[in-house]
Amino acid sequence: MTLVTQTAQVRQILTEHRVIAVVGFHHDAMKPAYYVPEYMHRQGYTIIPVNPALAARGESFFGHRAVATLAEITTPVDIVDVFRRSDKVRGHLPDILAMPTPPKVVWLQLGIRDDATARELAAHGIDVVQDRCLLADHRALL
């Protein structure tokens, strides 16, 4: 698949893909890793929080129980949205590839980029968006 750089491609992703797993989800409403997924939930997207600590406590957000790993998610996920530092992205590659149904897109939030991991994901047929904010793009494009 591709490394997504065109606005039209981003718009298509946001229009066609409605289930988002959020790696690095945070319970603090003041952090982007909470308020971006919350915004997307309010726009009608299904949000599945991925955070081992929250999963261990059995916490739920937006109607979905937090999970420790992507591989635990039993329903197909369209977008894996990553809120982890760039140097931590590669560590999530095995978990992404172990998902029962591979995601269509891996979205690295604003300020997050890992070109080598992006190329590897693309080689596995997964589109990759890097260094873009899901909330800002949704507001601007839809």
XYZ file of C-alpha atoms in Angstrom:
142
model
C 0.000 0.000 0.000
C 1.224 3.529 0.466
C 2.744 6.182 2.604
C -0.115 8.676 2.644
C 0.838 12.271 1.905
C -2.031 13.671 -0.168
C -4.980 15.538 1.355
C -7.422 13.577 -0.818
C -6.042 10.304 0.584
C -6.434 11.575 4.163
C -10.017 12.656 3.453
C -10.794 9.212 2.024
C -9.339 7.504 5.116
C -11.428 9.666 7.433
C -14.563 9.050 5.368
C -14.270 5.294 4.820
C -12.696 4.049 8.065
C -14.735 4.261 11.265
C -13.077 1.943 13.842
C -9.958 3.326 15.541
C -7.676 1.565 18.037
C -5.665 4.152 19.982
C -2.193 2.990 21.062
C -0.962 5.068 23.973
C -4.480 6.170 24.945
C -4.399 8.305 28.106
C -7.081 8.696 30.769
C -6.267 12.392 31.411
C -8.777 14.532 29.495
C -6.181 17.323 29.157
C -3.807 15.170 27.080
C -4.069 14.803 23.286
C -4.094 11.001 23.702
C -7.498 11.463 25.378
C -9.130 14.478 23.755
C -8.331 13.485 20.157
C -10.009 10.051 20.541
C -12.853 11.694 22.480
C -13.428 14.124 19.597
C -13.416 11.275 17.077
C -15.903 9.345 19.257
C -18.202 12.393 19.278
C -17.983 12.384 15.464
C -19.356 8.828 15.362
C -16.154 6.785 15.223
C -15.693 3.662 17.340
C -12.708 4.104 19.669
C -10.844 1.196 21.279
C -8.297 2.350 23.881
C -4.980 0.446 23.976
C -3.098 0.962 27.228
C -1.787 -1.898 29.408
C -2.194 -0.014 32.712
C -5.812 0.959 31.987
C -6.571 -2.568 30.761
C -5.128 -4.061 33.972
C -7.530 -1.880 35.975
C -10.467 -2.943 33.777
C -11.236 0.628 32.723
C -13.586 1.490 29.851
C -13.829 4.606 27.708
C -16.384 5.563 25.066
C -18.182 2.247 25.559
C -15.110 0.046 25.045
C -12.924 -1.702 27.581
C -9.246 -0.777 27.359
C -6.996 -3.552 26.050
C -3.304 -4.126 26.737
C -2.365 -5.054 23.153
C -3.748 -4.667 19.650
C -3.722 -8.443 19.202
C -6.433 -8.709 21.895
C -8.942 -6.787 19.780
C -11.401 -9.247 18.277
C -13.310 -6.880 15.982
C -11.718 -5.573 12.772
C -9.930 -2.235 13.229
C -9.675 0.232 10.357
C -7.105 2.640 11.843
C -4.427 2.131 14.472
C -3.795 5.642 15.824
C -0.436 5.893 17.606
C 0.267 8.301 20.466
C 3.790 7.146 21.320
C 7.138 8.854 20.796
C 8.805 8.249 17.445
C 11.502 6.079 19.040
C 8.776 3.790 20.478
C 6.830 3.200 17.229
C 8.965 0.294 16.001
C 8.214 -1.597 19.215
C 4.535 -1.709 18.217
C 5.193 -3.283 14.813
C 4.935 -6.921 16.030
C 1.657 -6.116 17.833
C 0.205 -4.445 14.724
C 1.200 -7.367 12.530
C -0.214 -9.861 15.088
C -3.711 -8.372 14.916
C -6.304 -10.998 13.876
C -7.347 -8.702 11.006
C -4.636 -6.242 9.929
C -5.653 -2.571 10.059
C -6.107 -0.686 6.820
C -4.184 2.328 8.148
C -1.606 3.116 10.816
C -1.780 6.796 11.747
C 1.178 8.355 13.589
C -0.006 11.507 15.327
C 1.485 14.975 14.898
C 5.189 14.984 15.735
C 5.516 11.205 15.367
C 7.486 9.741 12.476
C 9.323 6.473 11.818
C 10.110 6.085 8.133
C 11.579 2.568 8.396
C 8.564 1.200 10.284
C 6.230 3.026 7.885
C 7.907 1.345 4.897
C 7.618 -2.052 6.577
C 3.917 -1.527 7.332
C 3.349 -0.415 3.736
C 5.120 -3.574 2.539
C 2.501 -5.540 4.531
C -0.320 -3.755 2.682
C -1.067 -1.167 5.362
C -1.397 2.521 4.496
C 0.601 4.832 6.778
C -0.035 8.443 7.754
C 2.805 10.149 9.637
C 3.142 13.389 11.579
C -0.515 14.456 11.226
C -3.230 15.146 13.770
C -6.403 13.104 13.336
C -8.540 15.789 15.016
C -7.104 18.681 12.995
C -7.410 16.786 9.717
C -10.990 15.742 10.504
C -11.978 19.335 11.303
C -10.254 20.676 8.196
C -11.396 18.065 5.698
C -14.878 16.901 6.751
